[in-house]
Amino acid sequence: MEESKQNSECQKITNDHENDRFYEAAKKYWDAVTPNVNGMLGGFAQISPTDIDGSKAFLRPFLTISGGKTKNHRALDCGSGIGRITKRLLLSMFQKVDMVDQCQSFIDQAKTYVGAESSRVENFFCCGLQNFVPKTSHYDIIWCQWVLGHLTDDDLILFFKRCKNGLTSNGLIIVKENTTSSPKTEFDENDSSFTRKQDQLKDLMKKSGLTIVAEQKQKGLPKSLLDVYMFALQ
Ligand SMILES: C[S@@+](CC[C@H](N)C(=O)[O-])C[C@H]1O[C@@H](n2cnc3c(N)ncnc32)[C@H](O)[C@@H]1O
């Protein structure tokens, strides 16, 4: 299924086809994944509550509802899949949520999975983040979790810059990603994704003009999994 070009948020950003194979391989991988929480988490559905609790604790202090500066009007869930984060985290804290994912079958499943509260999901965008352009000054929180390894370094920098432009005043980009302790970035041919070192991720944030406001390691995950870090960016 083609990306939904009817949305002004989904644009063909580049005519350079150098990375087409990289993005197509990821799309092929995810198109074959079952649209449920286990599928979203690579067979580790049991870590979802720990992940969500850690995210809530990290995010809450920034919000005006908890004495912080960031409003809770509208959030964007990037690489949302079926809406695990939208359902368990964002809709419990924000009035409206938008979701964006490149996989149409996940977007199709989202209304059913999220349930009645999906009426507060304003937009379900089917779009690769490499082509996604958030509306200017539109989102209080842009949440990016377990998806940024699917963007090349150059596309990630451009995406971060577009996200920065999409934030309301005192808005935040939250990044929650696996990191590797290997000497350099690892590439997984299976799902066509990079696992970056923490320093490399930070370098890309800096190159995008973003400032790291807070960072924290997710606690309580199985030792067999990679370290997961959360960053709040402005
Ligand atoms: C590991 S799952 C995580 C889903 C969700 N963030 C969560 O934590 O439950 C990765 C998601 O990223 C999506 N994805 C992969 N490459 C993408 C891209 N270039 N643009 C947008 N979404 C992408 C996949 O379709 C899949 O839904």
PDB file of C-alpha atoms and ligand atoms in Angstrom:
ATOM      1  CA  MET A   1       0.000   0.000   0.000  1.00  0.00           C
ATOM      2  CA  GLU A   2       1.354   3.432  -0.924  1.00  0.00           C
ATOM      3  CA  GLU A   3       1.919   6.132   1.659  1.00  0.00           C
ATOM      4  CA  SER A   4      -1.039   8.466   2.113  1.00  0.00           C
ATOM      5  CA  LYS A   5       0.187  11.389   0.011  1.00  0.00           C
ATOM      6  CA  GLN A   6      -3.192  13.107   0.366  1.00  0.00           C
ATOM      7  CA  ASN A   7      -1.988  14.426   3.730  1.00  0.00           C
ATOM      8  CA  SER A   8       0.128  17.541   3.464  1.00  0.00           C
ATOM      9  CA  GLU A   9       2.157  16.083   6.363  1.00  0.00           C
ATOM     10  CA  CYS A  10       3.371  13.225   4.147  1.00  0.00           C
ATOM     11  CA  GLN A  11       5.662  14.530   1.434  1.00  0.00           C
ATOM     12  CA  LYS A  12       8.282  13.065  -0.846  1.00  0.00           C
ATOM     13  CA  ILE A  13      11.232  14.780   0.803  1.00  0.00           C
ATOM     14  CA  THR A  14      13.987  13.565  -1.505  1.00  0.00           C
ATOM     15  CA  ASN A  15      14.391  12.312  -5.076  1.00  0.00           C
ATOM     16  CA  ASP A  16      17.630  10.621  -4.100  1.00  0.00           C
ATOM     17  CA  HIS A  17      16.927   6.876  -4.412  1.00  0.00           C
ATOM     18  CA  GLU A  18      20.135   5.794  -2.691  1.00  0.00           C
ATOM     19  CA  ASN A  19      18.293   4.620   0.418  1.00  0.00           C
ATOM     20  CA  ASP A  20      15.200   3.132  -1.230  1.00  0.00           C
ATOM     21  CA  ARG A  21      16.366  -0.429  -0.592  1.00  0.00           C
ATOM     22  CA  PHE A  22      17.040   0.324   3.096  1.00  0.00           C
ATOM     23  CA  TYR A  23      13.501   1.680   3.608  1.00  0.00           C
ATOM     24  CA  GLU A  24      11.821  -0.944   1.431  1.00  0.00           C
ATOM     25  CA  ALA A  25      13.469  -3.784   3.375  1.00  0.00           C
ATOM     26  CA  ALA A  26      12.152  -2.395   6.679  1.00  0.00           C
ATOM     27  CA  LYS A  27       8.690  -1.986   5.186  1.00  0.00           C
ATOM     28  CA  LYS A  28       8.748  -5.584   3.932  1.00  0.00           C
ATOM     29  CA  TYR A  29       9.799  -6.784   7.399  1.00  0.00           C
ATOM     30  CA  TRP A  30       7.070  -4.878   9.275  1.00  0.00           C
ATOM     31  CA  ASP A  31       4.361  -5.710   6.708  1.00  0.00           C
ATOM     32  CA  ALA A  32       4.824  -9.370   7.706  1.00  0.00           C
ATOM     33  CA  VAL A  33       4.562  -8.753  11.471  1.00  0.00           C
ATOM     34  CA  THR A  34       1.344  -9.629  13.340  1.00  0.00           C
ATOM     35  CA  PRO A  35      -0.440  -6.400  14.400  1.00  0.00           C
ATOM     36  CA  ASN A  36      -0.426  -6.989  18.157  1.00  0.00           C
ATOM     37  CA  VAL A  37       1.701  -5.906  21.142  1.00  0.00           C
ATOM     38  CA  ASN A  38       3.926  -8.964  20.870  1.00  0.00           C
ATOM     39  CA  GLY A  39       4.595  -8.099  17.224  1.00  0.00           C
ATOM     40  CA  MET A  40       5.399  -4.480  18.112  1.00  0.00           C
ATOM     41  CA  LEU A  41       7.893  -5.605  20.756  1.00  0.00           C
ATOM     42  CA  GLY A  42       9.625  -8.396  18.849  1.00  0.00           C
ATOM     43  CA  GLY A  43       8.163 -11.137  21.034  1.00  0.00           C
ATOM     44  CA  PHE A  44       8.671  -9.268  24.335  1.00  0.00           C
ATOM     45  CA  ALA A  45       5.074  -8.215  25.059  1.00  0.00           C
ATOM     46  CA  GLN A  46       5.742  -8.775  28.784  1.00  0.00           C
ATOM     47  CA  ILE A  47       8.015  -5.690  28.979  1.00  0.00           C
ATOM     48  CA  SER A  48       5.245  -3.311  27.897  1.00  0.00           C
ATOM     49  CA  PRO A  49       3.952  -2.352  31.407  1.00  0.00           C
ATOM     50  CA  THR A  50       7.509  -1.672  32.687  1.00  0.00           C
ATOM     51  CA  ASP A  51       8.255   0.392  29.588  1.00  0.00           C
ATOM     52  CA  ILE A  52       5.042   2.424  29.910  1.00  0.00           C
ATOM     53  CA  ASP A  53       5.520   3.031  33.658  1.00  0.00           C
ATOM     54  CA  GLY A  54       9.095   4.248  33.012  1.00  0.00           C
ATOM     55  CA  SER A  55       7.862   6.577  30.252  1.00  0.00           C
ATOM     56  CA  LYS A  56       5.102   8.039  32.451  1.00  0.00           C
ATOM     57  CA  ALA A  57       7.548   8.728  35.283  1.00  0.00           C
ATOM     58  CA  PHE A  58      10.001  10.385  32.851  1.00  0.00           C
ATOM     59  CA  LEU A  59       7.380  12.535  31.107  1.00  0.00           C
ATOM     60  CA  ARG A  60       5.092  13.587  33.963  1.00  0.00           C
ATOM     61  CA  PRO A  61       7.322  16.242  35.624  1.00  0.00           C
ATOM     62  CA  PHE A  62       7.570  18.213  32.343  1.00  0.00           C
ATOM     63  CA  LEU A  63       3.800  18.688  32.013  1.00  0.00           C
ATOM     64  CA  THR A  64       1.869  21.719  33.271  1.00  0.00           C
ATOM     65  CA  ILE A  65      -0.607  19.303  34.900  1.00  0.00           C
ATOM     66  CA  SER A  66       2.292  18.308  37.190  1.00  0.00           C
ATOM     67  CA  GLY A  67       3.814  21.768  37.647  1.00  0.00           C
ATOM     68  CA  GLY A  68       6.047  21.716  34.534  1.00  0.00           C
ATOM     69  CA  LYS A  69       5.973  23.964  31.433  1.00  0.00           C
ATOM     70  CA  THR A  70       4.784  21.640  28.667  1.00  0.00           C
ATOM     71  CA  LYS A  71       1.074  21.708  27.816  1.00  0.00           C
ATOM     72  CA  ASN A  72      -0.936  18.519  27.352  1.00  0.00           C
ATOM     73  CA  HIS A  73      -3.098  19.509  24.384  1.00  0.00           C
ATOM     74  CA  ARG A  74      -1.662  17.416  21.576  1.00  0.00           C
ATOM     75  CA  ALA A  75       0.952  14.660  21.197  1.00  0.00           C
ATOM     76  CA  LEU A  76       2.369  12.854  18.157  1.00  0.00           C
ATOM     77  CA  ASP A  77       3.279   9.147  18.348  1.00  0.00           C
ATOM     78  CA  CYS A  78       6.031   8.445  15.749  1.00  0.00           C
ATOM     79  CA  GLY A  79       6.421   4.885  14.475  1.00  0.00           C
ATOM     80  CA  SER A  80       3.259   4.240  16.450  1.00  0.00           C
ATOM     81  CA  GLY A  81       2.581   0.744  15.150  1.00  0.00           C
ATOM     82  CA  ILE A  82      -0.867  -0.319  16.378  1.00  0.00           C
ATOM     83  CA  GLY A  83      -0.841   2.406  19.055  1.00  0.00           C
ATOM     84  CA  ARG A  84       0.600   0.680  22.122  1.00  0.00           C
ATOM     85  CA  ILE A  85       2.099   3.990  23.360  1.00  0.00           C
ATOM     86  CA  THR A  86      -0.867   6.049  22.201  1.00  0.00           C
ATOM     87  CA  LYS A  87      -3.252   3.826  24.178  1.00  0.00           C
ATOM     88  CA  ARG A  88      -1.284   3.232  27.362  1.00  0.00           C
ATOM     89  CA  LEU A  89       0.678   6.475  27.692  1.00  0.00           C
ATOM     90  CA  LEU A  90      -0.294   9.412  25.475  1.00  0.00           C
ATOM     91  CA  LEU A  91      -4.100   9.253  25.627  1.00  0.00           C
ATOM     92  CA  SER A  92      -3.898   9.065  29.425  1.00  0.00           C
ATOM     93  CA  MET A  93      -2.006  12.375  29.509  1.00  0.00           C
ATOM     94  CA  PHE A  94      -2.975  14.350  26.365  1.00  0.00           C
ATOM     95  CA  GLN A  95      -6.282  15.618  25.060  1.00  0.00           C
ATOM     96  CA  LYS A  96      -5.541  14.740  21.416  1.00  0.00           C
ATOM     97  CA  VAL A  97      -3.030  12.396  19.807  1.00  0.00           C
ATOM     98  CA  ASP A  98      -1.870  11.884  16.209  1.00  0.00           C
ATOM     99  CA  MET A  99      -0.241   8.650  15.102  1.00  0.00           C
ATOM    100  CA  VAL A 100       2.199   8.110  12.242  1.00  0.00           C
ATOM    101  CA  ASP A 101       3.533   4.783  10.961  1.00  0.00           C
ATOM    102  CA  GLN A 102       4.670   3.532   7.559  1.00  0.00           C
ATOM    103  CA  CYS A 103       2.695   0.281   7.832  1.00  0.00           C
ATOM    104  CA  GLN A 104      -0.945   0.486   6.703  1.00  0.00           C
ATOM    105  CA  SER A 105      -2.015  -2.739   8.451  1.00  0.00           C
ATOM    106  CA  PHE A 106      -0.862  -1.365  11.825  1.00  0.00           C
ATOM    107  CA  ILE A 107      -2.748   1.878  11.227  1.00  0.00           C
ATOM    108  CA  ASP A 108      -5.808  -0.178  10.206  1.00  0.00           C
ATOM    109  CA  GLN A 109      -5.601  -2.176  13.450  1.00  0.00           C
ATOM    110  CA  ALA A 110      -5.101   0.923  15.634  1.00  0.00           C
ATOM    111  CA  LYS A 111      -8.779   1.904  16.010  1.00  0.00           C
ATOM    112  CA  THR A 112      -9.678  -1.575  17.235  1.00  0.00           C
ATOM    113  CA  TYR A 113      -6.624  -1.902  19.490  1.00  0.00           C
ATOM    114  CA  VAL A 114      -6.916   1.585  21.034  1.00  0.00           C
ATOM    115  CA  GLY A 115     -10.671   1.116  21.482  1.00  0.00           C
ATOM    116  CA  ALA A 116     -13.245   3.781  22.388  1.00  0.00           C
ATOM    117  CA  GLU A 117     -10.575   6.364  23.245  1.00  0.00           C
ATOM    118  CA  SER A 118      -9.439   6.287  19.595  1.00  0.00           C
ATOM    119  CA  SER A 119     -12.054   9.021  19.065  1.00  0.00           C
ATOM    120  CA  ARG A 120      -9.389  11.341  20.539  1.00  0.00           C
ATOM    121  CA  VAL A 121      -6.848  10.261  17.892  1.00  0.00           C
ATOM    122  CA  GLU A 122      -7.253  13.084  15.379  1.00  0.00           C
ATOM    123  CA  ASN A 123      -5.068  11.723  12.589  1.00  0.00           C
ATOM    124  CA  PHE A 124      -3.797   8.292  11.608  1.00  0.00           C
ATOM    125  CA  PHE A 125      -0.990   9.067   9.155  1.00  0.00           C
ATOM    126  CA  CYS A 126       0.431   6.270   7.036  1.00  0.00           C
ATOM    127  CA  CYS A 127       3.846   7.713   6.218  1.00  0.00           C
ATOM    128  CA  GLY A 128       7.556   6.994   6.602  1.00  0.00           C
ATOM    129  CA  LEU A 129       9.150   9.394   9.085  1.00  0.00           C
ATOM    130  CA  GLN A 130      11.748  10.210   6.403  1.00  0.00           C
ATOM    131  CA  ASN A 131       8.851  11.842   4.524  1.00  0.00           C
ATOM    132  CA  PHE A 132       6.811  13.157   7.433  1.00  0.00           C
ATOM    133  CA  VAL A 133       6.493  16.893   8.031  1.00  0.00           C
ATOM    134  CA  PRO A 134       4.705  17.813  11.282  1.00  0.00           C
ATOM    135  CA  LYS A 135       2.602  20.978  11.154  1.00  0.00           C
ATOM    136  CA  THR A 136       4.448  24.025  12.484  1.00  0.00           C
ATOM    137  CA  SER A 137       4.073  24.723  16.251  1.00  0.00           C
ATOM    138  CA  HIS A 138       1.483  21.961  16.551  1.00  0.00           C
ATOM    139  CA  TYR A 139       2.586  19.332  19.100  1.00  0.00           C
ATOM    140  CA  ASP A 140       3.362  19.643  22.813  1.00  0.00           C
ATOM    141  CA  ILE A 141       5.103  16.255  22.746  1.00  0.00           C
ATOM    142  CA  ILE A 142       6.554  14.342  19.808  1.00  0.00           C
ATOM    143  CA  TRP A 143       7.209  10.799  21.027  1.00  0.00           C
ATOM    144  CA  CYS A 144       9.700   8.662  19.030  1.00  0.00           C
ATOM    145  CA  GLN A 145      10.229   5.154  20.380  1.00  0.00           C
ATOM    146  CA  TRP A 146      11.874   2.097  18.890  1.00  0.00           C
ATOM    147  CA  VAL A 147      11.715   3.532  15.382  1.00  0.00           C
ATOM    148  CA  LEU A 148      14.591   5.976  14.817  1.00  0.00           C
ATOM    149  CA  GLY A 149      16.989   3.130  13.954  1.00  0.00           C
ATOM    150  CA  HIS A 150      14.917   2.838  10.788  1.00  0.00           C
ATOM    151  CA  LEU A 151      16.168   6.238   9.566  1.00  0.00           C
ATOM    152  CA  THR A 152      19.592   6.946   8.080  1.00  0.00           C
ATOM    153  CA  ASP A 153      21.739   9.488   9.954  1.00  0.00           C
ATOM    154  CA  ASP A 154      21.070  12.189   7.352  1.00  0.00           C
ATOM    155  CA  ASP A 155      17.305  11.556   7.337  1.00  0.00           C
ATOM    156  CA  LEU A 156      17.225  11.485  11.132  1.00  0.00           C
ATOM    157  CA  ILE A 157      18.862  14.914  11.356  1.00  0.00           C
ATOM    158  CA  LEU A 158      16.352  16.326   8.863  1.00  0.00           C
ATOM    159  CA  PHE A 159      13.475  14.626  10.713  1.00  0.00           C
ATOM    160  CA  PHE A 160      14.615  16.034  14.069  1.00  0.00           C
ATOM    161  CA  LYS A 161      14.763  19.511  12.547  1.00  0.00           C
ATOM    162  CA  ARG A 162      11.209  19.189  11.208  1.00  0.00           C
ATOM    163  CA  CYS A 163      10.054  17.923  14.612  1.00  0.00           C
ATOM    164  CA  LYS A 164      11.672  20.895  16.347  1.00  0.00           C
ATOM    165  CA  ASN A 165       9.674  23.156  14.042  1.00  0.00           C
ATOM    166  CA  GLY A 166       6.527  21.159  14.894  1.00  0.00           C
ATOM    167  CA  LEU A 167       6.741  21.848  18.642  1.00  0.00           C
ATOM    168  CA  THR A 168       4.617  24.347  20.529  1.00  0.00           C
ATOM    169  CA  SER A 169       6.463  26.672  22.915  1.00  0.00           C
ATOM    170  CA  ASN A 170       7.899  24.536  25.743  1.00  0.00           C
ATOM    171  CA  GLY A 171       7.117  21.457  23.660  1.00  0.00           C
ATOM    172  CA  LEU A 172       9.459  18.456  23.813  1.00  0.00           C
ATOM    173  CA  ILE A 173      10.671  15.679  21.555  1.00  0.00           C
ATOM    174  CA  ILE A 174      11.032  12.447  23.521  1.00  0.00           C
ATOM    175  CA  VAL A 175      13.344   9.799  22.126  1.00  0.00           C
ATOM    176  CA  LYS A 176      13.320   6.307  23.635  1.00  0.00           C
ATOM    177  CA  GLU A 177      15.652   3.904  21.844  1.00  0.00           C
ATOM    178  CA  ASN A 178      17.883   0.876  22.221  1.00  0.00           C
ATOM    179  CA  THR A 179      21.586   1.695  22.385  1.00  0.00           C
ATOM    180  CA  THR A 180      24.592  -0.528  21.790  1.00  0.00           C
ATOM    181  CA  SER A 181      27.792  -0.803  23.779  1.00  0.00           C
ATOM    182  CA  SER A 182      29.611  -2.148  20.686  1.00  0.00           C
ATOM    183  CA  PRO A 183      32.428   0.035  19.341  1.00  0.00           C
ATOM    184  CA  LYS A 184      30.176   1.325  16.551  1.00  0.00           C
ATOM    185  CA  THR A 185      26.643   1.386  15.162  1.00  0.00           C
ATOM    186  CA  GLU A 186      25.234  -2.065  14.449  1.00  0.00           C
ATOM    187  CA  PHE A 187      23.114  -2.852  11.400  1.00  0.00           C
ATOM    188  CA  ASP A 188      20.412  -5.533  11.564  1.00  0.00           C
ATOM    189  CA  GLU A 189      19.783  -6.943   8.085  1.00  0.00           C
ATOM    190  CA  ASN A 190      16.699  -8.759   9.335  1.00  0.00           C
ATOM    191  CA  ASP A 191      14.566  -5.635   9.894  1.00  0.00           C
ATOM    192  CA  SER A 192      16.893  -3.142   8.156  1.00  0.00           C
ATOM    193  CA  SER A 193      17.637  -0.988  11.188  1.00  0.00           C
ATOM    194  CA  PHE A 194      20.589   0.572  12.953  1.00  0.00           C
ATOM    195  CA  THR A 195      21.286   0.332  16.667  1.00  0.00           C
ATOM    196  CA  ARG A 196      23.323   3.402  17.540  1.00  0.00           C
ATOM    197  CA  LYS A 197      25.680   4.052  20.386  1.00  0.00           C
ATOM    198  CA  GLN A 198      24.398   6.550  22.920  1.00  0.00           C
ATOM    199  CA  ASP A 199      27.127   9.038  21.889  1.00  0.00           C
ATOM    200  CA  GLN A 200      26.194   8.741  18.215  1.00  0.00           C
ATOM    201  CA  LEU A 201      22.549   9.371  18.996  1.00  0.00           C
ATOM    202  CA  LYS A 202      23.532  12.431  21.018  1.00  0.00           C
ATOM    203  CA  ASP A 203      25.783  13.655  18.215  1.00  0.00           C
ATOM    204  CA  LEU A 204      22.852  13.481  15.757  1.00  0.00           C
ATOM    205  CA  MET A 205      20.647  15.367  18.225  1.00  0.00           C
ATOM    206  CA  LYS A 206      23.291  18.074  18.514  1.00  0.00           C
ATOM    207  CA  LYS A 207      23.720  18.276  14.729  1.00  0.00           C
ATOM    208  CA  SER A 208      19.935  18.816  14.487  1.00  0.00           C
ATOM    209  CA  GLY A 209      20.167  21.856  16.743  1.00  0.00           C
ATOM    210  CA  LEU A 210      18.473  20.098  19.655  1.00  0.00           C
ATOM    211  CA  THR A 211      19.373  20.446  23.318  1.00  0.00           C
ATOM    212  CA  ILE A 212      19.127  17.499  25.692  1.00  0.00           C
ATOM    213  CA  VAL A 213      16.980  18.649  28.609  1.00  0.00           C
ATOM    214  CA  ALA A 214      16.983  15.291  30.421  1.00  0.00           C
ATOM    215  CA  GLU A 215      18.103  11.721  29.891  1.00  0.00           C
ATOM    216  CA  GLN A 216      17.444   8.530  31.797  1.00  0.00           C
ATOM    217  CA  LYS A 217      18.038   4.807  31.420  1.00  0.00           C
ATOM    218  CA  GLN A 218      14.905   2.637  31.458  1.00  0.00           C
ATOM    219  CA  LYS A 219      15.130   0.408  34.503  1.00  0.00           C
ATOM    220  CA  GLY A 220      13.679  -3.061  35.033  1.00  0.00           C
ATOM    221  CA  LEU A 221      14.093  -4.568  31.561  1.00  0.00           C
ATOM    222  CA  PRO A 222      15.451  -8.119  31.136  1.00  0.00           C
ATOM    223  CA  LYS A 223      19.257  -8.228  31.208  1.00  0.00           C
ATOM    224  CA  SER A 224      19.285 -10.014  27.852  1.00  0.00           C
ATOM    225  CA  LEU A 225      17.956  -6.846  26.142  1.00  0.00           C
ATOM    226  CA  LEU A 226      19.952  -3.828  24.992  1.00  0.00           C
ATOM    227  CA  ASP A 227      20.097  -0.735  27.200  1.00  0.00           C
ATOM    228  CA  VAL A 228      17.172   1.599  26.511  1.00  0.00           C
ATOM    229  CA  TYR A 229      17.596   5.344  27.053  1.00  0.00           C
ATOM    230  CA  MET A 230      15.034   8.150  27.187  1.00  0.00           C
ATOM    231  CA  PHE A 231      15.924  11.699  26.111  1.00  0.00           C
ATOM    232  CA  ALA A 232      13.853  14.862  26.376  1.00  0.00           C
ATOM    233  CA  LEU A 233      14.872  17.347  23.668  1.00  0.00           C
ATOM    234  CA  GLN A 234      14.121  20.925  22.786  1.00  0.00           C
TER     235      GLN A 234
HETATM  236  C1  LIG B   1       9.512  -1.890  17.167  1.00  0.00           C
HETATM  237  S1  LIG B   1       8.006  -1.272  16.473  1.00  0.00           S
HETATM  238  C2  LIG B   1       7.600  -0.066  17.726  1.00  0.00           C
HETATM  239  C3  LIG B   1       6.186   0.397  17.693  1.00  0.00           C
HETATM  240  C4  LIG B   1       5.844   1.415  18.781  1.00  0.00           C
HETATM  241  N1  LIG B   1       6.732   2.563  18.742  1.00  0.00           N
HETATM  242  C5  LIG B   1       5.897   0.763  20.147  1.00  0.00           C
HETATM  243  O1  LIG B   1       6.873   1.013  20.883  1.00  0.00           O
HETATM  244  O2  LIG B   1       4.978   0.012  20.455  1.00  0.00           O
HETATM  245  C6  LIG B   1       8.628  -0.264  15.113  1.00  0.00           C
HETATM  246  C7  LIG B   1       7.575   0.489  14.352  1.00  0.00           C
HETATM  247  O3  LIG B   1       8.227   1.406  13.487  1.00  0.00           O
HETATM  248  C8  LIG B   1       7.556   1.409  12.244  1.00  0.00           C
HETATM  249  N2  LIG B   1       8.502   1.925  11.242  1.00  0.00           N
HETATM  250  C9  LIG B   1       9.588   1.305  10.729  1.00  0.00           C
HETATM  251  N3  LIG B   1      10.220   2.111   9.856  1.00  0.00           N
HETATM  252  C10 LIG B   1       9.513   3.266   9.820  1.00  0.00           C
HETATM  253  C11 LIG B   1       9.655   4.485   9.113  1.00  0.00           C
HETATM  254  N4  LIG B   1      10.665   4.683   8.260  1.00  0.00           N
HETATM  255  N5  LIG B   1       8.744   5.444   9.313  1.00  0.00           N
HETATM  256  C12 LIG B   1       7.693   5.262  10.162  1.00  0.00           C
HETATM  257  N6  LIG B   1       7.504   4.134  10.866  1.00  0.00           N
HETATM  258  C13 LIG B   1       8.402   3.143  10.701  1.00  0.00           C
HETATM  259  C14 LIG B   1       7.129  -0.013  12.048  1.00  0.00           C
HETATM  260  O4  LIG B   1       6.095  -0.119  11.067  1.00  0.00           O
HETATM  261  C15 LIG B   1       6.692  -0.385  13.462  1.00  0.00           C
HETATM  262  O5  LIG B   1       5.356  -0.042  13.665  1.00  0.00           O
END
